[in-house]
GROMACS .gro file of C-alpha atoms in nm:
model
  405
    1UNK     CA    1  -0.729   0.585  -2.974
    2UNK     CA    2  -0.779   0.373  -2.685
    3UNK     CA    3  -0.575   0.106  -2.586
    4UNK     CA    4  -0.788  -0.232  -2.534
    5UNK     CA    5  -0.638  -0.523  -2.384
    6UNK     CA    6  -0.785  -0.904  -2.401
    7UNK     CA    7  -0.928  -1.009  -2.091
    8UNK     CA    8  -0.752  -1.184  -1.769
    9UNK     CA    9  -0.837  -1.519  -1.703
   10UNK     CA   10  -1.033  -1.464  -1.336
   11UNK     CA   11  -0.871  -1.657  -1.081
   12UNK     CA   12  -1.067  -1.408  -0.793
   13UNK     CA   13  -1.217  -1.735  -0.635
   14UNK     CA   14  -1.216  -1.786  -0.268
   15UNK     CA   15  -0.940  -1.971  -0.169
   16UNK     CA   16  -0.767  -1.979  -0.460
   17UNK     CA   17  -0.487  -1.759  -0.599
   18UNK     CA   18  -0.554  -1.423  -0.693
   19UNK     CA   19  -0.275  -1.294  -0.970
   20UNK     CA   20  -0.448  -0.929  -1.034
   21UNK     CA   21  -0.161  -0.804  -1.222
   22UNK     CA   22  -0.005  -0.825  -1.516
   23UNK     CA   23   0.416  -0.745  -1.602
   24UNK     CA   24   0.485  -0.389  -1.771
   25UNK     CA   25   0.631  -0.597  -2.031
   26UNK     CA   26   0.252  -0.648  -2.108
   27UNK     CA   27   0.178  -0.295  -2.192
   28UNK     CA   28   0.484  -0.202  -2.313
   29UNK     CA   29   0.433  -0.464  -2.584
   30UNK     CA   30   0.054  -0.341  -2.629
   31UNK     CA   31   0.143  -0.026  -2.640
   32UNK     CA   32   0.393  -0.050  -2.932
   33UNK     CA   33   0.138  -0.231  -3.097
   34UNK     CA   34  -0.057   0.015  -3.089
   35UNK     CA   35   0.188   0.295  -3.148
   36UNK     CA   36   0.160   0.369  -3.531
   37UNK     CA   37  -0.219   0.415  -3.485
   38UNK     CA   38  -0.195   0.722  -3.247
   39UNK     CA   39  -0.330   1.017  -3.351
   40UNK     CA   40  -0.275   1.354  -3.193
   41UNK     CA   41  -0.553   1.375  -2.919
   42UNK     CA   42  -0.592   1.035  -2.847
   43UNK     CA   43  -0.514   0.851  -2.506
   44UNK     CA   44  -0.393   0.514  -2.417
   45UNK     CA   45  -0.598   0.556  -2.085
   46UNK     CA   46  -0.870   0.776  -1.962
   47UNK     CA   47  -0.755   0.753  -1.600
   48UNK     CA   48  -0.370   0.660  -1.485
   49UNK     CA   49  -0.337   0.569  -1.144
   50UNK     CA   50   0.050   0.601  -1.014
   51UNK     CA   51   0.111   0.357  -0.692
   52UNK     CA   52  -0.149   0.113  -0.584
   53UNK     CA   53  -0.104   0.145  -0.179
   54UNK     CA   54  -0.413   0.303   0.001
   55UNK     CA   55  -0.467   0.615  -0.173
   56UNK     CA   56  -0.432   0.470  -0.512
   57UNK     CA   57  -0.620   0.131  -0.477
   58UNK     CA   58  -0.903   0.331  -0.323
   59UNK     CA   59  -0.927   0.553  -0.571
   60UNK     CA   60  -0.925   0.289  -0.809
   61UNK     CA   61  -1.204   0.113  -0.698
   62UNK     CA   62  -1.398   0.418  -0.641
   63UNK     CA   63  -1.316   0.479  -1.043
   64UNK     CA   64  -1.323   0.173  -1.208
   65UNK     CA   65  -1.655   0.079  -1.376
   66UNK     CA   66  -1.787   0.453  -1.361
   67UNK     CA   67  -1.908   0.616  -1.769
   68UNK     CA   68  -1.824   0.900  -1.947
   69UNK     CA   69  -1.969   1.057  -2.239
   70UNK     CA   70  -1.805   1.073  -2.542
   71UNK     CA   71  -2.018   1.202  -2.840
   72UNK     CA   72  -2.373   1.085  -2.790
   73UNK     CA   73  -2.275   0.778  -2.614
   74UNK     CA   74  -2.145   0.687  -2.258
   75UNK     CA   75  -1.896   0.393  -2.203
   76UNK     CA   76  -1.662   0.260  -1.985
   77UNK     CA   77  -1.345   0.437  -1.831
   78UNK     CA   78  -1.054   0.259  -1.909
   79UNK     CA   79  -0.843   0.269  -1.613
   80UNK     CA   80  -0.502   0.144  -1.519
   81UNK     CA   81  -0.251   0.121  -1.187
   82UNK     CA   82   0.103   0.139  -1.241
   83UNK     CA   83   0.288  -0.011  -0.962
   84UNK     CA   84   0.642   0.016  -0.901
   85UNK     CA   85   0.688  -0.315  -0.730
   86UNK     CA   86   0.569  -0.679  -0.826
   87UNK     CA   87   0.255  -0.886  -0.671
   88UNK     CA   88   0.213  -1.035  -0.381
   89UNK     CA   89  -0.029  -1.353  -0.347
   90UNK     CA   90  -0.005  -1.543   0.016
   91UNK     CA   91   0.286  -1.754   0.012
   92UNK     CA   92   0.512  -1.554  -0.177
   93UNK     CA   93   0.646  -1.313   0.113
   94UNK     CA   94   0.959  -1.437   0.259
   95UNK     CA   95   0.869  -1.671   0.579
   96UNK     CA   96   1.286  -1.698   0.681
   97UNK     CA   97   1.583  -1.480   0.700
   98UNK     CA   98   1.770  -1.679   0.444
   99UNK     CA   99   1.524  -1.530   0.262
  100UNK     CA  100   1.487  -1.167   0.341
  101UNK     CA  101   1.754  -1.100   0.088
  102UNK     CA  102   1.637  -1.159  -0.221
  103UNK     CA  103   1.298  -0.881  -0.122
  104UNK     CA  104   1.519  -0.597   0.002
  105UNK     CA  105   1.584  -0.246  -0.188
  106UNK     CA  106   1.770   0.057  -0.008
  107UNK     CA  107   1.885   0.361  -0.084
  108UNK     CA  108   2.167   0.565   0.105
  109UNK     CA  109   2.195   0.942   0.137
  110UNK     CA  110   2.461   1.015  -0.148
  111UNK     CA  111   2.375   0.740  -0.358
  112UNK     CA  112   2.251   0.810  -0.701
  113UNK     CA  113   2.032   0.514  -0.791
  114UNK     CA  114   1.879   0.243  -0.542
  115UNK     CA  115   2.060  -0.112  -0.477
  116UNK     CA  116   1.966  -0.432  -0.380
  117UNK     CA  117   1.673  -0.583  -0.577
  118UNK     CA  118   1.501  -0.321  -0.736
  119UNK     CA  119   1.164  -0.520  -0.706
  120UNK     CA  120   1.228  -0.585  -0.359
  121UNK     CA  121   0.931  -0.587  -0.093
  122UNK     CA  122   1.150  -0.418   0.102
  123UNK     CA  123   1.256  -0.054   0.032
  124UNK     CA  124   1.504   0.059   0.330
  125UNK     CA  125   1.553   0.449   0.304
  126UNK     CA  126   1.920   0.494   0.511
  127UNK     CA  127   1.957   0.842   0.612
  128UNK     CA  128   2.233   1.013   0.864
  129UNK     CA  129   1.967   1.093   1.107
  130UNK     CA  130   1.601   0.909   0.996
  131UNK     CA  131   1.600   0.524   0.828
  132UNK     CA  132   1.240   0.459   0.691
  133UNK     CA  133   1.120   0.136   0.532
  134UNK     CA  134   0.828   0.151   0.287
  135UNK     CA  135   0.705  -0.149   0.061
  136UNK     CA  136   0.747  -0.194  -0.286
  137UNK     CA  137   0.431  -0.400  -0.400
  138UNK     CA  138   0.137  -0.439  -0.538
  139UNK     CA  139  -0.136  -0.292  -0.220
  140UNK     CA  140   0.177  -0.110  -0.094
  141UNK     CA  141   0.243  -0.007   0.286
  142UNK     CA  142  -0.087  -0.242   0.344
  143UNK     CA  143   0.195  -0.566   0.276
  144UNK     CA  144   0.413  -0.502   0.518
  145UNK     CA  145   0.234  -0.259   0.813
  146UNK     CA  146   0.072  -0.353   1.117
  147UNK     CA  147  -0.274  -0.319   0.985
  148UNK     CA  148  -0.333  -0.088   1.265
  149UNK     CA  149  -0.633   0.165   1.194
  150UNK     CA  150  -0.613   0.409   1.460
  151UNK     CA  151  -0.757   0.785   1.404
  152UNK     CA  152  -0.527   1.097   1.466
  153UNK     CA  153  -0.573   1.309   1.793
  154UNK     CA  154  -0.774   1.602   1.686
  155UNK     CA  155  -0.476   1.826   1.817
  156UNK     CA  156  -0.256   1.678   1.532
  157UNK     CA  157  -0.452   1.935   1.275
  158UNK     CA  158  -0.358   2.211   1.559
  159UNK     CA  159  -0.105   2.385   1.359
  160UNK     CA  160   0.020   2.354   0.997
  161UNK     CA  161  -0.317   2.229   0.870
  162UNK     CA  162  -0.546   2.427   0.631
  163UNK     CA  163  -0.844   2.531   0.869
  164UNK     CA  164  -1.112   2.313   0.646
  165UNK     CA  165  -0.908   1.990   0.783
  166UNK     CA  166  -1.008   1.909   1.143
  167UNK     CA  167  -1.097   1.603   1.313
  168UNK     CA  168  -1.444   1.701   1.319
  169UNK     CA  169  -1.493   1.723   0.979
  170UNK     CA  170  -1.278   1.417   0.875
  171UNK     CA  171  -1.429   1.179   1.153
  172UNK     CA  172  -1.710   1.048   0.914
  173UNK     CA  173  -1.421   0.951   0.598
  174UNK     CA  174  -1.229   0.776   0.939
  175UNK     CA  175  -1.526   0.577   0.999
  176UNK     CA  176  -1.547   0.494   0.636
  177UNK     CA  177  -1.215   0.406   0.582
  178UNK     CA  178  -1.209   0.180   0.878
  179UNK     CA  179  -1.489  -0.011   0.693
  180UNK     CA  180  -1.381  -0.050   0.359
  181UNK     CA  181  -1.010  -0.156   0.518
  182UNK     CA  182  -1.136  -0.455   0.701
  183UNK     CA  183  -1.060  -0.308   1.062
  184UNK     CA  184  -1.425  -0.180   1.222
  185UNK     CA  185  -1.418  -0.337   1.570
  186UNK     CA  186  -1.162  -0.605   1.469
  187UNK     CA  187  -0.986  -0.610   1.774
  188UNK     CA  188  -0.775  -0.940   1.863
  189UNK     CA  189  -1.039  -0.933   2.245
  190UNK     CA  190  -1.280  -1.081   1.995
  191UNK     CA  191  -1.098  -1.321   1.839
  192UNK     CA  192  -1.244  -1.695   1.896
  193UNK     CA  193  -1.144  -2.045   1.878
  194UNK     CA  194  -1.253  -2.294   1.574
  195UNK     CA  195  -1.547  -2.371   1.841
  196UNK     CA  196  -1.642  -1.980   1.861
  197UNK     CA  197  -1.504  -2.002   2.209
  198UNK     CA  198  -1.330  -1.657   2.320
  199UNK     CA  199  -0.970  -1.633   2.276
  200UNK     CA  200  -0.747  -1.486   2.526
  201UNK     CA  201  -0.491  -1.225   2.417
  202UNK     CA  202  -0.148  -1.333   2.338
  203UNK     CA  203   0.053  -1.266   2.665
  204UNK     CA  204   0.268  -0.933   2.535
  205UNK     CA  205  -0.147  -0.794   2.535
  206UNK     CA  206  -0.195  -0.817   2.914
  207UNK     CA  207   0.224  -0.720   2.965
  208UNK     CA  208   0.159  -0.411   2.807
  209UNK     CA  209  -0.196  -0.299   2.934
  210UNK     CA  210  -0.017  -0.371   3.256
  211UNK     CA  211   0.195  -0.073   3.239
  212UNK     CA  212  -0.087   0.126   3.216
  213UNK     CA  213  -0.449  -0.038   3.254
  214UNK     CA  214  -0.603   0.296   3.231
  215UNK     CA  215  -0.517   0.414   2.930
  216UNK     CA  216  -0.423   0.104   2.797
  217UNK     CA  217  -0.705  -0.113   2.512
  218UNK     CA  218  -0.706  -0.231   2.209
  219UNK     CA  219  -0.629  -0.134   1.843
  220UNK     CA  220  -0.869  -0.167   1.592
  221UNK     CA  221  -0.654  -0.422   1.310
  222UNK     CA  222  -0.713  -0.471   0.971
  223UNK     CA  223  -0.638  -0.851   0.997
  224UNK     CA  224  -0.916  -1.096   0.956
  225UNK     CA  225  -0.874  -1.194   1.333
  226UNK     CA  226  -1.176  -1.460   1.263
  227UNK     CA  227  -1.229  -1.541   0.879
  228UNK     CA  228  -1.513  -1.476   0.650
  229UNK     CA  229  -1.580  -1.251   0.372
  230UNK     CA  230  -1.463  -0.919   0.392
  231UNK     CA  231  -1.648  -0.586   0.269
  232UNK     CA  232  -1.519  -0.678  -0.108
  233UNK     CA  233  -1.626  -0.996  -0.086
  234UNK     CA  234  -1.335  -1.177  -0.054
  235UNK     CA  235  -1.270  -1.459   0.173
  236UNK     CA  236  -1.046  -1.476   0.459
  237UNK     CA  237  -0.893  -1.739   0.658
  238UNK     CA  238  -0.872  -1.677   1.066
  239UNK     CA  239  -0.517  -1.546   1.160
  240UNK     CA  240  -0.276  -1.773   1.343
  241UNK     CA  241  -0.115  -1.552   1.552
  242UNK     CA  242   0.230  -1.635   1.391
  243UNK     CA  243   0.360  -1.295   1.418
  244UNK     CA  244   0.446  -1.217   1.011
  245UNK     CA  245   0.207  -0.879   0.990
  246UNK     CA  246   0.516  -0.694   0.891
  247UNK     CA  247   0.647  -0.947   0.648
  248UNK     CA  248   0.384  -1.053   0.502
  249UNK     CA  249   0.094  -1.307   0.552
  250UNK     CA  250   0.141  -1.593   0.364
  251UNK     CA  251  -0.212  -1.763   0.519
  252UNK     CA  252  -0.478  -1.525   0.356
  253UNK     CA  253  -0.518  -1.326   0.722
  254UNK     CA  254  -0.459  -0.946   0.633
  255UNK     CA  255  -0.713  -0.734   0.500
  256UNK     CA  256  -0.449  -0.571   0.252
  257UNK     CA  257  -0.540  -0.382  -0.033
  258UNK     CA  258  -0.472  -0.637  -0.258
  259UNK     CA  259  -0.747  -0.851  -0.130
  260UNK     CA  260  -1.002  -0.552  -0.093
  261UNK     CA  261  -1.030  -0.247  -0.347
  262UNK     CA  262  -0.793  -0.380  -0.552
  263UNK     CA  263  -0.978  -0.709  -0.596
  264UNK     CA  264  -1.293  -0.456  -0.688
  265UNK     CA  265  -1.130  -0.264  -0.907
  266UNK     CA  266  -1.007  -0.570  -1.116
  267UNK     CA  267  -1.326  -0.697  -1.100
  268UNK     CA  268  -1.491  -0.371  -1.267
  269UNK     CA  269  -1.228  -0.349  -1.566
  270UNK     CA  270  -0.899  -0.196  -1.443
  271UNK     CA  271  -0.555  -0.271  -1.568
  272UNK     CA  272  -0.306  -0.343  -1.305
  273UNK     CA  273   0.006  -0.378  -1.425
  274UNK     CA  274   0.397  -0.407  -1.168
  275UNK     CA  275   0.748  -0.368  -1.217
  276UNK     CA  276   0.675  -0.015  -1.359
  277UNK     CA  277   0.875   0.304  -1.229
  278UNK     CA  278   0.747   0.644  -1.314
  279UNK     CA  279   1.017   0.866  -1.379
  280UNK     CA  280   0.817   1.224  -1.429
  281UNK     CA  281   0.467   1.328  -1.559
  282UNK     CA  282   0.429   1.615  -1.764
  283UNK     CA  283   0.158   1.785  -1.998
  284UNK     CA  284   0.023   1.663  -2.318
  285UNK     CA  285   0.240   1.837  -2.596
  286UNK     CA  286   0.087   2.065  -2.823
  287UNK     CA  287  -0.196   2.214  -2.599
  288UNK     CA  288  -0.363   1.898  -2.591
  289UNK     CA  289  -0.538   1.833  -2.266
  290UNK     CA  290  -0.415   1.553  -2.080
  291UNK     CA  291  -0.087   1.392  -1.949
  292UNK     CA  292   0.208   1.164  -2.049
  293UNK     CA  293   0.337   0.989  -1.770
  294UNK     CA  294   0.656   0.840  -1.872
  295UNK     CA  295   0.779   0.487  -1.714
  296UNK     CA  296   1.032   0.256  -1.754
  297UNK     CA  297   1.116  -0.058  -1.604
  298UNK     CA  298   1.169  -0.147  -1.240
  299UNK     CA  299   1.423  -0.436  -1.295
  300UNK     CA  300   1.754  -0.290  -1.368
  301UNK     CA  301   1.832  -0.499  -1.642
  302UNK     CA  302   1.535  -0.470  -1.800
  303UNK     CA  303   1.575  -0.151  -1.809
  304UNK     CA  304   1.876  -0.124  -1.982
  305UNK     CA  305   1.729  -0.339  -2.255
  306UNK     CA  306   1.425  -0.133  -2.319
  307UNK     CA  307   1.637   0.174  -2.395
  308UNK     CA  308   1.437   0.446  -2.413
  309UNK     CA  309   1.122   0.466  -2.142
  310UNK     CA  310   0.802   0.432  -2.247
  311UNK     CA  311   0.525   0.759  -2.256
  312UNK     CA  312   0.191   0.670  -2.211
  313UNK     CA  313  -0.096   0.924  -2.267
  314UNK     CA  314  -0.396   0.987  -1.997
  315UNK     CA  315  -0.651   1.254  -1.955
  316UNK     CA  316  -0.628   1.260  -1.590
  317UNK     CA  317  -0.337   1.122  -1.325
  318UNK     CA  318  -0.376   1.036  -0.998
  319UNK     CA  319  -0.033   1.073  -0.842
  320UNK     CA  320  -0.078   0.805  -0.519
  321UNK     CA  321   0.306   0.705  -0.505
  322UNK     CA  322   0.340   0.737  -0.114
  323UNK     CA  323   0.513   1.027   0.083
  324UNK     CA  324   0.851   0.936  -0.074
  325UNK     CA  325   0.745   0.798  -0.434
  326UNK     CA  326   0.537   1.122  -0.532
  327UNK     CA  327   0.771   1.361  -0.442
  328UNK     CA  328   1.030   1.182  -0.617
  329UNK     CA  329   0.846   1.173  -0.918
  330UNK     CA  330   0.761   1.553  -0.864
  331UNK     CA  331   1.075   1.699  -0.823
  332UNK     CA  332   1.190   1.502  -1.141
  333UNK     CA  333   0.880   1.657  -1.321
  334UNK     CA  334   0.965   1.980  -1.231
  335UNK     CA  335   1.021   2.299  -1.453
  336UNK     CA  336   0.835   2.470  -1.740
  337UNK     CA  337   0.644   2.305  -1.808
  338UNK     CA  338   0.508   2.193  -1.494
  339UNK     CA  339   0.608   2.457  -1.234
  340UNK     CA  340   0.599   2.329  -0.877
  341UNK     CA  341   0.644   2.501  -0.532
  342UNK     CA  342   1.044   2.544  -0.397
  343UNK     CA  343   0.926   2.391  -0.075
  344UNK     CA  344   0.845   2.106  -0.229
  345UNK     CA  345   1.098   1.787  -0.064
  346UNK     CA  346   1.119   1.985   0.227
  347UNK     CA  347   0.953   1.939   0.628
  348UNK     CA  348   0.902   1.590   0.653
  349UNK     CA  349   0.848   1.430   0.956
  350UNK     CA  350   0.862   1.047   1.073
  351UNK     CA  351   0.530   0.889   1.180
  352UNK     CA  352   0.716   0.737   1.545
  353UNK     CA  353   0.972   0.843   1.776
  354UNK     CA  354   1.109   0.570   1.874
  355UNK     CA  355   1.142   0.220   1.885
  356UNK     CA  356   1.297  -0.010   2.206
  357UNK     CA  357   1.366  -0.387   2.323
  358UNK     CA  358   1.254  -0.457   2.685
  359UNK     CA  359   1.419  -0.798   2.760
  360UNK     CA  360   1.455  -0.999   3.079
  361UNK     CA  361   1.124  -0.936   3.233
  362UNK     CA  362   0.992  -1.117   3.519
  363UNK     CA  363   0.660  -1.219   3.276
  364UNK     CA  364   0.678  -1.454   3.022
  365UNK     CA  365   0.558  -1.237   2.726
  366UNK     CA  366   0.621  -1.443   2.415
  367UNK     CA  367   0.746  -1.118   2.144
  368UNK     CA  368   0.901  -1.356   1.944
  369UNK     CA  369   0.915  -1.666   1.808
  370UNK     CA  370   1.118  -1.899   1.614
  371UNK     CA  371   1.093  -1.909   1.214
  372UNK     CA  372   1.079  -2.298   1.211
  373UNK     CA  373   0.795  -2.341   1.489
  374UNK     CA  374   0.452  -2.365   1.298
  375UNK     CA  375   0.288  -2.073   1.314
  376UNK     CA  376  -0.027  -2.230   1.545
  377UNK     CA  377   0.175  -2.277   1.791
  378UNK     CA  378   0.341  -1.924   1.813
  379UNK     CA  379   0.081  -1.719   2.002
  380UNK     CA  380   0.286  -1.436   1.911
  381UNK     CA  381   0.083  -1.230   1.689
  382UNK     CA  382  -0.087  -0.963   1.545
  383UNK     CA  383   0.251  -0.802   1.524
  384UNK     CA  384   0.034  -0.545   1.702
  385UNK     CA  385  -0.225  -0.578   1.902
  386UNK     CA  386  -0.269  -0.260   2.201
  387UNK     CA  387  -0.171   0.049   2.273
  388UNK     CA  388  -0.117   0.296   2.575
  389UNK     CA  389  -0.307   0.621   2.453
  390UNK     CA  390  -0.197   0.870   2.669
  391UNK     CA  391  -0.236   1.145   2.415
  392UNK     CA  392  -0.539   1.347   2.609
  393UNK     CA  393  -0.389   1.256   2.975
  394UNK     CA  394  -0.264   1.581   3.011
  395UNK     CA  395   0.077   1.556   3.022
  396UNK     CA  396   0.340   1.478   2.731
  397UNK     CA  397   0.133   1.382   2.435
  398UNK     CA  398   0.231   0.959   2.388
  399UNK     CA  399   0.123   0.659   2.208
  400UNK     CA  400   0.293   0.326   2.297
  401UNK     CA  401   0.215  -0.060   2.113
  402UNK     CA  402   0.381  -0.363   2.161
  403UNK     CA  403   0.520  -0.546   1.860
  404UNK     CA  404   0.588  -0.864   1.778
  405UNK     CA  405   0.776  -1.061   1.516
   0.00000   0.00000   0.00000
């Protein structure tokens, strides 16, 4: 038995708002529904997609619309994303501190649950020697990152890497994934005016390629620096510079996920459905082939109400929950049944050393800017923009960016 659920109402119009998702309440209900007709080797989905940040909403719109064969017919996959957080549409993310708040979630090291809002944007990781802050939302890290799309030295697969992974052999996928993301050759030294004049570079740009003009340029951003459709054919206003990469852009500027492959896959029959936490996956019972992937509700008290969490059948799971999120749910899934490796959890590493203020300098470099100036007048932004690559120079390996907020 396959689950079949009535149609959005499509509000992917340019310009307008774009609600791809719907509540877990949704399939919850649908599912129950459904419930009494399951039979033993049926599924509620042929594909389940855990976490919609880039692995999952690329996979997802590589996957949705494809055919399979089932008897002496083909049809559609059916096809859904559960995502832990809620959505996202511009001019929802928090635009003040007053409100930063109500979108926060963190976890501390001997805590047994997380606190704050549970559907936070925010998820703050507190540990006694690394703090890491992920997002919690539908298109994921793409909400609240940089947008920077900038390759790995090949050195980085030096050690610790399978041999088949090397830069050589991934530099083609880099070059596609630059694409698809919005960010080939979007650099803010070719952003122009509404005239088409050339822009200059907001003045932390020049401050830091000062430090180092030779190995000093500019990043490759997935921020629509100057409108127009992207590769999904979605619509994007010109960024203003106000600085809000890492909180969110609220004027339809960022290239995230949510208004690329996730957009796509929406369009070509996926279910996307927030506020759902995967607690484990495990195998079909009985032999069957398959998995149940069993979720409950993000919102605490939501949760409590539901009772017990809710199972939901797949042939196949893509497990894209982010570096934290999939091991999570991996370690919980654990044992028999599903027997995983001991060194699972273990040798992470943080993707920056370091992060300092440089304040009081001779230049006028604009980092910052207030919350109640309009964001036109800022000139603050991308949050980041260049970077010193020093990483083949032959001394200590280092990558430095500006940021701005």
């Amino acid at each position: 038995m396959s689950t079949t659920f009535p149609p959005l109402d499509d509000a992917l119009v340019a310009g307008g708002p774009r609600w791809l998702s719907r509540g877990f309440e949704v399939l919850a209900h649908e599912l129950a529904r459904h419930d009494a007709q399951r039979t033993r080797g049926s599924y509620d989905f042929d594909i389940a997609i855990v976490g919609s940040g880039y692995g999952g909403a690329l996979a997802a719109a590589q996957l949705a619309g494809c055919t399979v064969t089932e008897g002496d017919r083909r049809r559609p996959v059916t096809l859904c994303v559960l995502e832990r957080g809620a959505e996202y549409p511009a001019g929802k993310f928090p635009s003040r501190f007053a409100e930063l708040g109500g979108h926060v979630r963190f976890s501390t090291a001997h805590a047994t649950a997380a606190r704050g809002v549970r559907e936070g944007l925010f998820d703050l990781r507190i540990g006694p020697d690394v703090c890491a802050l992920v997002a919690n939302g539908l298109g994921g890290g793409s909400l609240i990152n940089a947008g920077v799309m900038e390759a790995p030295a090949p050195e980085a697969f030096d050690s610790a890497w399978p041999r088949a992974i090397d830069a050589r052999t991934l530099a083609p996928y880099y070059k596609a994934a630059r694409k698809l993301l919005g960010a080939h050759q979007n650099r803010i030294t070719a952003q122009r005016d509404g005239l088409g004049r050339p822009l200059a570079p907001p003045p932390k740009f020049d401050a830091l390629k000062s430090l180092d003009a030779a190995n000093a340029r500019a990043v490759d951003l997935s921020v629509s620096l100057n409108g127009g459709a992207n590769v999904w054919g979605v619509t994007r206003d010109a960024c203003l510079r106000c600085g809000d990469c890492a909180t969110g852009c609220n004027h339809d500027a960022k290239d995230s996920l949510d208004v690329g492959p996730l957009v796509h896959a929406r369009r070509r029959g996926a279910h996307l459905y927030t506020g759902a936490t995967v607690l484990r996956v495990r195998p079909i019972a009985g032999g069957q082939p398959g998995w149940e992937i069993v979720a409950t509700y993000t919102h605490e008290k939501l949760r409590k109400r539901q009772g017990a969490p809710l199972a939901l059948r797949a042939r196949r799971v893509i497990l894209a929950a982010g570096t934290f999120g999939s091991t999570e749910i991996l370690l919980r899934s654990a044992g028999e049944e599903l027997p995983l490796s001991p060194k699972l959890g273990q040798r992470f590493s943080t993707n920056g050393d370091a992060i300092a203020a440089v304040y009081r300098t001779s230049a006028c470099v604009r980092p910052a800017a207030r919350e109640t100036e309009p964001p036109p007048a800022r000139d603050v932004g991308p949050t980041i923009t260049a970077m010193i690559d020093r990483r083949c120079a032959g001394d200590v390996p280092l990558v430095i960016q500006e940021l701005s907020v």
